[in-house]
mmCIF file of N, CA and C in Angstrom:
data_model
loop_
_atom_site.group_PDB
_atom_site.id
_atom_site.type_symbol
_atom_site.label_atom_id
_atom_site.label_comp_id
_atom_site.label_asym_id
_atom_site.label_seq_id
_atom_site.Cartn_x
_atom_site.Cartn_y
_atom_site.Cartn_z
ATOM 1 N N MET C 8 68.024 7.804 4.396
ATOM 2 C CA MET C 8 67.706 9.210 4.425
ATOM 3 C C MET C 8 66.659 9.536 3.374
ATOM 4 N N VAL C 9 65.752 10.374 3.683
ATOM 5 C CA VAL C 9 64.680 10.776 2.771
ATOM 6 C C VAL C 9 65.237 11.829 1.829
ATOM 7 N N ARG C 10 65.032 11.603 0.518
ATOM 8 C CA ARG C 10 65.408 12.575 -0.489
ATOM 9 C C ARG C 10 64.171 13.224 -1.025
ATOM 10 N N ILE C 11 64.297 14.524 -1.318
ATOM 11 C CA ILE C 11 63.182 15.310 -1.905
ATOM 12 C C ILE C 11 63.748 16.027 -3.114
ATOM 13 N N CYS C 12 63.018 15.895 -4.234
ATOM 14 C CA CYS C 12 63.415 16.574 -5.459
ATOM 15 C C CYS C 12 63.230 18.077 -5.290
ATOM 16 N N ILE C 13 64.282 18.833 -5.607
ATOM 17 C CA ILE C 13 64.252 20.282 -5.477
ATOM 18 C C ILE C 13 63.306 20.923 -6.522
ATOM 19 N N VAL C 14 62.973 20.200 -7.583
ATOM 20 C CA VAL C 14 62.140 20.740 -8.629
ATOM 21 C C VAL C 14 60.650 20.490 -8.407
ATOM 22 N N CYS C 15 60.315 19.211 -8.203
ATOM 23 C CA CYS C 15 58.878 18.823 -8.149
ATOM 24 C C CYS C 15 58.419 18.386 -6.772
ATOM 25 N N ARG C 16 59.322 18.365 -5.803
ATOM 26 C CA ARG C 16 59.058 17.979 -4.431
ATOM 27 C C ARG C 16 58.625 16.517 -4.244
ATOM 28 N N VAL C 17 58.936 15.666 -5.226
ATOM 29 C CA VAL C 17 58.708 14.237 -5.065
ATOM 30 C C VAL C 17 59.629 13.775 -3.976
ATOM 31 N N SER C 18 59.137 12.904 -3.103
ATOM 32 C CA SER C 18 59.927 12.436 -1.985
ATOM 33 C C SER C 18 60.235 10.955 -2.159
ATOM 34 N N SER C 19 61.319 10.484 -1.591
ATOM 35 C CA SER C 19 61.634 9.066 -1.640
ATOM 36 C C SER C 19 60.635 8.281 -0.781
ATOM 37 N N LYS C 20 59.910 8.954 0.096
ATOM 38 C CA LYS C 20 58.856 8.315 0.891
ATOM 39 C C LYS C 20 57.619 8.017 0.066
ATOM 40 N N ASP C 21 57.477 8.696 -1.074
ATOM 41 C CA ASP C 21 56.291 8.546 -1.934
ATOM 42 C C ASP C 21 56.229 7.175 -2.595
ATOM 43 N N ASN C 22 57.312 6.400 -2.592
ATOM 44 C CA ASN C 22 57.369 5.054 -3.171
ATOM 45 C C ASN C 22 56.908 5.004 -4.641
ATOM 46 N N ILE C 23 57.356 5.953 -5.410
ATOM 47 C CA ILE C 23 57.009 5.935 -6.852
ATOM 48 C C ILE C 23 57.966 4.989 -7.532
ATOM 49 N N GLU C 24 57.441 4.081 -8.363
ATOM 50 C CA GLU C 24 58.257 3.077 -9.036
ATOM 51 C C GLU C 24 59.268 3.690 -9.990
ATOM 52 N N ASN C 25 60.439 3.147 -10.054
ATOM 53 C CA ASN C 25 61.469 3.529 -10.999
ATOM 54 C C ASN C 25 61.939 4.970 -10.911
ATOM 55 N N VAL C 26 61.767 5.599 -9.771
ATOM 56 C CA VAL C 26 62.245 6.990 -9.566
ATOM 57 C C VAL C 26 63.437 6.940 -8.638
ATOM 58 N N SER C 27 64.533 7.492 -9.170
ATOM 59 C CA SER C 27 65.731 7.527 -8.338
ATOM 60 C C SER C 27 66.088 8.981 -8.106
ATOM 61 N N PHE C 28 66.967 9.207 -7.142
ATOM 62 C CA PHE C 28 67.311 10.592 -6.783
ATOM 63 C C PHE C 28 68.833 10.790 -6.970
ATOM 64 N N HIS C 29 69.174 11.927 -7.543
ATOM 65 C CA HIS C 29 70.546 12.257 -7.872
ATOM 66 C C HIS C 29 70.962 13.525 -7.134
ATOM 67 N N LEU C 30 71.981 13.411 -6.336
ATOM 68 C CA LEU C 30 72.475 14.553 -5.568
ATOM 69 C C LEU C 30 73.187 15.538 -6.514
ATOM 70 N N PHE C 31 73.106 16.804 -6.183
ATOM 71 C CA PHE C 31 73.881 17.790 -6.916
ATOM 72 C C PHE C 31 75.335 17.525 -6.601
ATOM 73 N N THR C 32 76.146 17.664 -7.620
ATOM 74 C CA THR C 32 77.541 17.352 -7.505
ATOM 75 C C THR C 32 78.315 18.427 -6.688
ATOM 76 N N LYS C 33 79.452 18.063 -6.153
ATOM 77 C CA LYS C 33 80.312 19.039 -5.479
ATOM 78 C C LYS C 33 81.071 19.852 -6.495
ATOM 79 N N ASN C 34 81.175 19.386 -7.732
ATOM 80 C CA ASN C 34 81.813 20.127 -8.793
ATOM 81 C C ASN C 34 80.998 21.363 -9.149
ATOM 82 N N GLU C 35 81.564 22.517 -8.942
ATOM 83 C CA GLU C 35 80.822 23.765 -9.090
ATOM 84 C C GLU C 35 80.344 24.012 -10.498
ATOM 85 N N ILE C 36 81.126 23.708 -11.471
ATOM 86 C CA ILE C 36 80.767 23.948 -12.871
ATOM 87 C C ILE C 36 79.541 23.098 -13.248
ATOM 88 N N LYS C 37 79.579 21.819 -12.900
ATOM 89 C CA LYS C 37 78.453 20.948 -13.221
ATOM 90 C C LYS C 37 77.240 21.341 -12.433
ATOM 91 N N ARG C 38 77.397 21.738 -11.159
ATOM 92 C CA ARG C 38 76.255 22.181 -10.356
ATOM 93 C C ARG C 38 75.600 23.395 -10.958
ATOM 94 N N HIS C 39 76.414 24.364 -11.472
ATOM 95 C CA HIS C 39 75.852 25.579 -12.066
ATOM 96 C C HIS C 39 75.095 25.237 -13.361
ATOM 97 N N LYS C 40 75.591 24.210 -14.108
ATOM 98 C CA LYS C 40 74.857 23.789 -15.321
ATOM 99 C C LYS C 40 73.476 23.242 -14.952
ATOM 100 N N TRP C 41 73.445 22.415 -13.889
ATOM 101 C CA TRP C 41 72.164 21.880 -13.454
ATOM 102 C C TRP C 41 71.259 22.981 -12.985
ATOM 103 N N CYS C 42 71.783 23.937 -12.204
ATOM 104 C CA CYS C 42 70.966 25.076 -11.719
ATOM 105 C C CYS C 42 70.406 25.890 -12.872
ATOM 106 N N ASP C 43 71.241 26.131 -13.880
ATOM 107 C CA ASP C 43 70.786 26.895 -15.049
ATOM 108 C C ASP C 43 69.661 26.137 -15.804
ATOM 109 N N ALA C 44 69.830 24.815 -15.930
ATOM 110 C CA ALA C 44 68.835 24.015 -16.623
ATOM 111 C C ALA C 44 67.522 23.954 -15.861
ATOM 112 N N LEU C 45 67.608 23.980 -14.535
ATOM 113 C CA LEU C 45 66.417 23.894 -13.685
ATOM 114 C C LEU C 45 65.789 25.253 -13.396
ATOM 115 N N GLY C 46 66.516 26.329 -13.687
ATOM 116 C CA GLY C 46 66.006 27.646 -13.468
ATOM 117 C C GLY C 46 66.017 28.073 -12.002
ATOM 118 N N ILE C 47 67.064 27.585 -11.287
ATOM 119 C CA ILE C 47 67.203 27.986 -9.882
ATOM 120 C C ILE C 47 68.509 28.716 -9.716
ATOM 121 N N SER C 48 68.607 29.513 -8.681
ATOM 122 C CA SER C 48 69.793 30.367 -8.515
ATOM 123 C C SER C 48 70.949 29.563 -7.903
ATOM 124 N N ARG C 49 70.691 28.656 -7.024
ATOM 125 C CA ARG C 49 71.794 27.869 -6.425
ATOM 126 C C ARG C 49 71.240 26.625 -5.752
ATOM 127 N N ALA C 50 72.146 25.669 -5.559
ATOM 128 C CA ALA C 50 71.821 24.430 -4.888
ATOM 129 C C ALA C 50 73.018 23.921 -4.127
ATOM 130 N N THR C 51 72.785 23.175 -3.098
ATOM 131 C CA THR C 51 73.890 22.631 -2.317
ATOM 132 C C THR C 51 74.081 21.176 -2.676
ATOM 133 N N PRO C 52 75.275 20.644 -2.440
ATOM 134 C CA PRO C 52 75.524 19.260 -2.779
ATOM 135 C C PRO C 52 74.647 18.211 -2.109
ATOM 136 N N ASN C 53 73.950 18.599 -1.048
ATOM 137 C CA ASN C 53 73.059 17.649 -0.356
ATOM 138 C C ASN C 53 71.625 17.697 -0.881
ATOM 139 N N GLN C 54 71.339 18.560 -1.838
ATOM 140 C CA GLN C 54 69.999 18.579 -2.457
ATOM 141 C C GLN C 54 69.981 17.643 -3.653
ATOM 142 N N SER C 55 68.779 17.249 -4.045
ATOM 143 C CA SER C 55 68.724 16.239 -5.116
ATOM 144 C C SER C 55 67.644 16.556 -6.134
ATOM 145 N N VAL C 56 67.750 15.902 -7.315
ATOM 146 C CA VAL C 56 66.828 15.998 -8.389
ATOM 147 C C VAL C 56 66.406 14.572 -8.720
ATOM 148 N N CYS C 57 65.114 14.317 -8.969
ATOM 149 C CA CYS C 57 64.668 12.972 -9.253
ATOM 150 C C CYS C 57 64.877 12.629 -10.723
ATOM 151 N N SER C 58 64.783 11.365 -10.971
ATOM 152 C CA SER C 58 65.058 10.853 -12.365
ATOM 153 C C SER C 58 64.001 11.266 -13.389
ATOM 154 N N ILE C 59 62.889 11.795 -12.914
ATOM 155 C CA ILE C 59 61.841 12.261 -13.822
ATOM 156 C C ILE C 59 62.350 13.405 -14.696
ATOM 157 N N HIS C 60 63.365 14.144 -14.229
ATOM 158 C CA HIS C 60 63.874 15.280 -14.957
ATOM 159 C C HIS C 60 65.043 14.976 -15.855
ATOM 160 N N PHE C 61 65.381 13.700 -16.013
ATOM 161 C CA PHE C 61 66.478 13.295 -16.904
ATOM 162 C C PHE C 61 65.896 12.445 -18.067
ATOM 163 N N SER C 62 66.372 12.662 -19.258
ATOM 164 C CA SER C 62 65.926 11.852 -20.406
ATOM 165 C C SER C 62 66.530 10.461 -20.304
ATOM 166 N N PRO C 63 65.947 9.473 -20.953
ATOM 167 C CA PRO C 63 66.510 8.124 -20.955
ATOM 168 C C PRO C 63 67.955 8.087 -21.470
ATOM 169 N N GLY C 64 68.294 8.995 -22.343
ATOM 170 C CA GLY C 64 69.651 9.062 -22.904
ATOM 171 C C GLY C 64 70.682 9.549 -21.886
ATOM 172 N N SER C 65 70.197 10.009 -20.757
ATOM 173 C CA SER C 65 71.130 10.497 -19.716
ATOM 174 C C SER C 65 71.675 9.380 -18.850
ATOM 175 N N TYR C 66 71.260 8.155 -19.128
ATOM 176 C CA TYR C 66 71.643 7.036 -18.275
ATOM 177 C C TYR C 66 72.462 5.989 -19.030
ATOM 178 N N ASN C 67 73.348 5.329 -18.301
ATOM 179 C CA ASN C 67 74.012 4.127 -18.774
ATOM 180 C C ASN C 67 73.342 2.962 -18.060
ATOM 181 N N PHE C 68 72.894 1.945 -18.817
ATOM 182 C CA PHE C 68 72.272 0.799 -18.215
ATOM 183 C C PHE C 68 73.202 -0.383 -18.172
ATOM 184 N N SER C 69 73.464 -0.851 -16.979
ATOM 185 C CA SER C 69 74.351 -2.000 -16.855
ATOM 186 C C SER C 69 73.914 -2.872 -15.654
ATOM 187 N N ASN C 70 73.886 -4.158 -15.896
ATOM 188 C CA ASN C 70 73.525 -5.139 -14.855
ATOM 189 C C ASN C 70 72.174 -4.769 -14.134
ATOM 190 N N SER C 71 71.166 -4.480 -14.928
ATOM 191 C CA SER C 71 69.844 -4.116 -14.436
ATOM 192 C C SER C 71 69.887 -2.902 -13.491
ATOM 193 N N ARG C 72 70.851 -2.043 -13.659
ATOM 194 C CA ARG C 72 70.974 -0.852 -12.892
ATOM 195 C C ARG C 72 71.218 0.320 -13.797
ATOM 196 N N LYS C 73 70.497 1.435 -13.562
ATOM 197 C CA LYS C 73 70.775 2.611 -14.373
ATOM 198 C C LYS C 73 71.586 3.595 -13.607
ATOM 199 N N MET C 74 72.660 4.080 -14.329
ATOM 200 C CA MET C 74 73.588 5.026 -13.700
ATOM 201 C C MET C 74 73.590 6.299 -14.534
ATOM 202 N N LEU C 75 73.541 7.402 -13.869
ATOM 203 C CA LEU C 75 73.555 8.705 -14.571
ATOM 204 C C LEU C 75 74.909 8.929 -15.235
ATOM 205 N N LYS C 76 74.869 9.368 -16.484
ATOM 206 C CA LYS C 76 76.122 9.646 -17.206
ATOM 207 C C LYS C 76 76.829 10.799 -16.512
ATOM 208 N N PRO C 77 78.160 10.890 -16.592
ATOM 209 C CA PRO C 77 78.919 11.905 -15.906
ATOM 210 C C PRO C 77 78.557 13.355 -16.306
ATOM 211 N N PHE C 78 78.161 13.565 -17.576
ATOM 212 C CA PHE C 78 77.866 14.951 -18.014
ATOM 213 C C PHE C 78 76.382 15.167 -18.320
ATOM 214 N N ALA C 79 75.519 14.331 -17.698
ATOM 215 C CA ALA C 79 74.081 14.473 -17.893
ATOM 216 C C ALA C 79 73.569 15.748 -17.204
ATOM 217 N N VAL C 80 72.642 16.397 -17.851
ATOM 218 C CA VAL C 80 72.015 17.607 -17.326
ATOM 219 C C VAL C 80 70.520 17.417 -17.354
ATOM 220 N N PRO C 81 69.771 17.791 -16.285
ATOM 221 C CA PRO C 81 68.316 17.626 -16.287
ATOM 222 C C PRO C 81 67.709 18.413 -17.458
ATOM 223 N N SER C 82 66.726 17.790 -18.115
ATOM 224 C CA SER C 82 66.143 18.482 -19.303
ATOM 225 C C SER C 82 64.625 18.280 -19.419
ATOM 226 N N LEU C 83 64.011 17.529 -18.493
ATOM 227 C CA LEU C 83 62.563 17.266 -18.627
ATOM 228 C C LEU C 83 61.792 17.799 -17.465
ATOM 229 N N CYS C 84 60.564 18.191 -17.716
ATOM 230 C CA CYS C 84 59.615 18.672 -16.665
ATOM 231 C C CYS C 84 60.263 19.707 -15.779
ATOM 232 N N LEU C 85 60.782 20.726 -16.352
ATOM 233 C CA LEU C 85 61.574 21.709 -15.567
ATOM 234 C C LEU C 85 60.734 22.850 -15.048
ATOM 235 N N LYS C 86 59.495 22.572 -14.687
ATOM 236 C CA LYS C 86 58.628 23.612 -14.155
ATOM 237 C C LYS C 86 58.717 23.603 -12.640
ATOM 238 N N LYS C 87 59.585 24.452 -12.092
ATOM 239 C CA LYS C 87 59.807 24.530 -10.648
ATOM 240 C C LYS C 87 58.766 25.354 -9.981
ATOM 241 N N LYS C 88 58.248 24.905 -8.852
ATOM 242 C CA LYS C 88 57.311 25.710 -8.093
ATOM 243 C C LYS C 88 57.971 26.971 -7.599
ATOM 244 N N ARG C 89 57.342 28.107 -7.736
ATOM 245 C CA ARG C 89 57.912 29.324 -7.251
ATOM 246 C C ARG C 89 57.446 29.520 -5.801
ATOM 247 N N ILE C 90 58.417 29.825 -4.957
ATOM 248 C CA ILE C 90 58.119 30.000 -3.540
ATOM 249 C C ILE C 90 57.191 31.204 -3.266
ATOM 250 N N TYR C 91 57.388 32.246 -4.021
ATOM 251 C CA TYR C 91 56.645 33.478 -3.736
ATOM 252 C C TYR C 91 55.440 33.669 -4.614
ATOM 253 N N ASN C 92 54.921 32.616 -5.185
ATOM 254 C CA ASN C 92 53.733 32.692 -6.053
ATOM 255 C C ASN C 92 52.475 32.832 -5.174
ATOM 256 N N THR C 93 51.572 33.703 -5.540
ATOM 257 C CA THR C 93 50.391 33.948 -4.724
ATOM 258 C C THR C 93 49.427 32.804 -4.732
ATOM 259 N N CYS C 94 49.507 31.863 -5.639
ATOM 260 C CA CYS C 94 48.593 30.725 -5.646
ATOM 261 C C CYS C 94 49.119 29.597 -4.781
ATOM 262 N N ARG C 95 50.202 29.753 -4.078
ATOM 263 C CA ARG C 95 50.865 28.717 -3.391
ATOM 264 C C ARG C 95 50.316 28.424 -1.988
ATOM 265 N N ILE C 96 49.351 29.158 -1.503
ATOM 266 C CA ILE C 96 48.930 28.982 -0.120
ATOM 267 C C ILE C 96 48.423 27.562 0.187
ATOM 268 N N GLY C 97 47.826 26.922 -0.802
ATOM 269 C CA GLY C 97 47.361 25.536 -0.601
ATOM 270 C C GLY C 97 48.430 24.523 -0.807
ATOM 271 N N ASP C 98 49.617 24.957 -1.284
ATOM 272 C CA ASP C 98 50.670 24.009 -1.613
ATOM 273 C C ASP C 98 51.698 23.848 -0.489
ATOM 274 N N PHE C 99 51.535 24.508 0.647
ATOM 275 C CA PHE C 99 52.500 24.353 1.711
ATOM 276 C C PHE C 99 52.475 22.950 2.278
ATOM 277 N N THR C 100 53.630 22.418 2.549
ATOM 278 C CA THR C 100 53.729 21.080 3.141
ATOM 279 C C THR C 100 54.582 21.179 4.396
ATOM 280 N N SER C 101 54.719 20.077 5.086
ATOM 281 C CA SER C 101 55.558 20.095 6.310
ATOM 282 C C SER C 101 57.037 20.391 5.953
ATOM 283 N N PHE C 102 57.427 20.076 4.717
ATOM 284 C CA PHE C 102 58.763 20.378 4.294
ATOM 285 C C PHE C 102 59.050 21.897 4.316
ATOM 286 N N ASP C 103 58.006 22.692 3.994
ATOM 287 C CA ASP C 103 58.147 24.165 3.953
ATOM 288 C C ASP C 103 58.358 24.752 5.337
ATOM 289 N N PHE C 104 58.151 23.972 6.386
ATOM 290 C CA PHE C 104 58.290 24.442 7.762
ATOM 291 C C PHE C 104 59.292 23.578 8.515
ATOM 292 N N GLY C 105 60.176 22.915 7.790
ATOM 293 C CA GLY C 105 61.129 22.000 8.365
ATOM 294 C C GLY C 105 62.233 22.653 9.208
ATOM 295 N N THR C 106 62.624 23.867 8.862
ATOM 296 C CA THR C 106 63.647 24.561 9.632
ATOM 297 C C THR C 106 63.120 25.926 10.083
ATOM 298 N N PRO C 107 63.677 26.507 11.107
ATOM 299 C CA PRO C 107 63.183 27.816 11.566
ATOM 300 C C PRO C 107 63.278 28.889 10.441
ATOM 301 N N LYS C 108 64.349 28.876 9.686
ATOM 302 C CA LYS C 108 64.513 29.871 8.614
ATOM 303 C C LYS C 108 63.427 29.740 7.575
ATOM 304 N N ARG C 109 63.204 28.448 7.145
ATOM 305 C CA ARG C 109 62.164 28.171 6.126
ATOM 306 C C ARG C 109 60.766 28.530 6.709
ATOM 307 N N SER C 110 60.559 28.213 7.961
ATOM 308 C CA SER C 110 59.279 28.498 8.622
ATOM 309 C C SER C 110 58.958 29.977 8.613
ATOM 310 N N SER C 111 59.944 30.798 9.064
ATOM 311 C CA SER C 111 59.655 32.230 9.122
ATOM 312 C C SER C 111 59.496 32.776 7.729
ATOM 313 N N LYS C 112 60.269 32.314 6.736
ATOM 314 C CA LYS C 112 60.139 32.803 5.389
ATOM 315 C C LYS C 112 58.759 32.477 4.824
ATOM 316 N N ASN C 113 58.293 31.229 5.029
ATOM 317 C CA ASN C 113 57.049 30.807 4.457
ATOM 318 C C ASN C 113 55.817 31.383 5.217
ATOM 319 N N LEU C 114 55.995 31.671 6.503
ATOM 320 C CA LEU C 114 54.937 32.359 7.254
ATOM 321 C C LEU C 114 54.732 33.774 6.720
ATOM 322 N N ILE C 115 55.830 34.440 6.395
ATOM 323 C CA ILE C 115 55.730 35.763 5.766
ATOM 324 C C ILE C 115 55.073 35.669 4.408
ATOM 325 N N VAL C 116 55.479 34.657 3.639
ATOM 326 C CA VAL C 116 54.857 34.467 2.331
ATOM 327 C C VAL C 116 53.357 34.215 2.456
ATOM 328 N N GLY C 117 52.972 33.371 3.405
ATOM 329 C CA GLY C 117 51.560 33.090 3.624
ATOM 330 C C GLY C 117 50.792 34.340 4.058
ATOM 331 N N LYS C 118 51.384 35.131 4.894
ATOM 332 C CA LYS C 118 50.742 36.374 5.339
ATOM 333 C C LYS C 118 50.561 37.337 4.170
ATOM 334 N N ASN C 119 51.584 37.441 3.298
ATOM 335 C CA ASN C 119 51.490 38.298 2.080
ATOM 336 C C ASN C 119 50.431 37.781 1.127
ATOM 337 N N ILE C 120 50.343 36.465 1.003
ATOM 338 C CA ILE C 120 49.332 35.896 0.079
ATOM 339 C C ILE C 120 47.944 36.269 0.575
ATOM 340 N N VAL C 121 47.702 36.116 1.878
ATOM 341 C CA VAL C 121 46.367 36.433 2.404
ATOM 342 C C VAL C 121 46.059 37.911 2.225
ATOM 343 N N GLN C 122 47.036 38.787 2.466
ATOM 344 C CA GLN C 122 46.822 40.213 2.312
ATOM 345 C C GLN C 122 46.487 40.518 0.825
ATOM 346 N N ASN C 123 47.223 39.906 -0.099
ATOM 347 C CA ASN C 123 46.972 40.153 -1.504
ATOM 348 C C ASN C 123 45.594 39.628 -1.920
ATOM 349 N N LEU C 124 45.207 38.502 -1.406
ATOM 350 C CA LEU C 124 43.904 37.949 -1.751
ATOM 351 C C LEU C 124 42.765 38.855 -1.168
ATOM 352 N N ARG C 125 42.958 39.418 0.033
ATOM 353 C CA ARG C 125 41.978 40.323 0.573
ATOM 354 C C ARG C 125 41.840 41.598 -0.275
ATOM 355 N N ARG C 126 43.024 42.124 -0.736
ATOM 356 C CA ARG C 126 42.999 43.310 -1.594
ATOM 357 C C ARG C 126 42.258 43.023 -2.885
ATOM 358 N N LYS C 127 42.568 41.856 -3.498
ATOM 359 C CA LYS C 127 41.884 41.517 -4.742
ATOM 360 C C LYS C 127 40.372 41.343 -4.536
ATOM 361 N N LYS C 128 39.977 40.774 -3.396
ATOM 362 C CA LYS C 128 38.560 40.614 -3.084
ATOM 363 C C LYS C 128 37.875 41.994 -2.926
ATOM 364 N N GLN C 129 38.529 42.916 -2.250
ATOM 365 C CA GLN C 129 37.990 44.264 -2.105
ATOM 366 C C GLN C 129 37.825 44.943 -3.437
ATOM 367 N N LYS C 130 38.857 44.833 -4.320
ATOM 368 C CA LYS C 130 38.762 45.451 -5.632
ATOM 369 C C LYS C 130 37.611 44.831 -6.430
ATOM 370 N N PHE C 131 37.468 43.549 -6.319
ATOM 371 C CA PHE C 131 36.423 42.850 -7.058
ATOM 372 C C PHE C 131 35.040 43.321 -6.553
ATOM 373 N N LYS C 132 34.858 43.461 -5.239
ATOM 374 C CA LYS C 132 33.612 43.915 -4.668
ATOM 375 C C LYS C 132 33.310 45.341 -5.059
ATOM 376 N N SER C 133 34.323 46.169 -5.141
ATOM 377 C CA SER C 133 34.101 47.564 -5.493
ATOM 378 C C SER C 133 33.727 47.749 -6.960
ATOM 379 N N LYS C 134 34.099 46.770 -7.824
ATOM 380 C CA LYS C 134 33.754 46.868 -9.225
ATOM 381 C C LYS C 134 32.316 46.496 -9.456
ATOM 382 N N LYS C 135 31.701 45.710 -8.548
ATOM 383 C CA LYS C 135 30.292 45.270 -8.709
ATOM 384 C C LYS C 135 29.384 46.424 -8.488
#
C-alpha cells in the first residue's frame, strides 16, 4: 500500500532512501500529541508521517532495523502545507483529487485562488 506523509506529502512511491512511514496510533492521547506537534487539527489512524519528521533520538536501533520509540513525537521539519493558501494553485497533485470530497473541496479552493489573483491583478493595474 502506498503511504503519503500528511506533513510534506512524500510518498512511498518516491523511493527516497532511508525514509520510513509511521501510522498515527489508535491511542487518542498519543495521536493528539502528534497532531499538536504537527500543527494539524486531527488525523486518522490510517494516515502516516514520514521519518524525516522524527529526530534520530526517536528511534531504537536493533538488528539493522530502526524502530520508533513508543513515546516519540514528531519534531523536525514541521512546516505543513496549508490547503487554503493562495499560492497553492501550482501545488495540486493527483492526491488532492483522489476522492470526491477532496476533489470538490480543492476545486472550490482553486476557483477562489483564481478569483483572488484576478482581484489582485486589477488592483495592481489600477495603481499604475
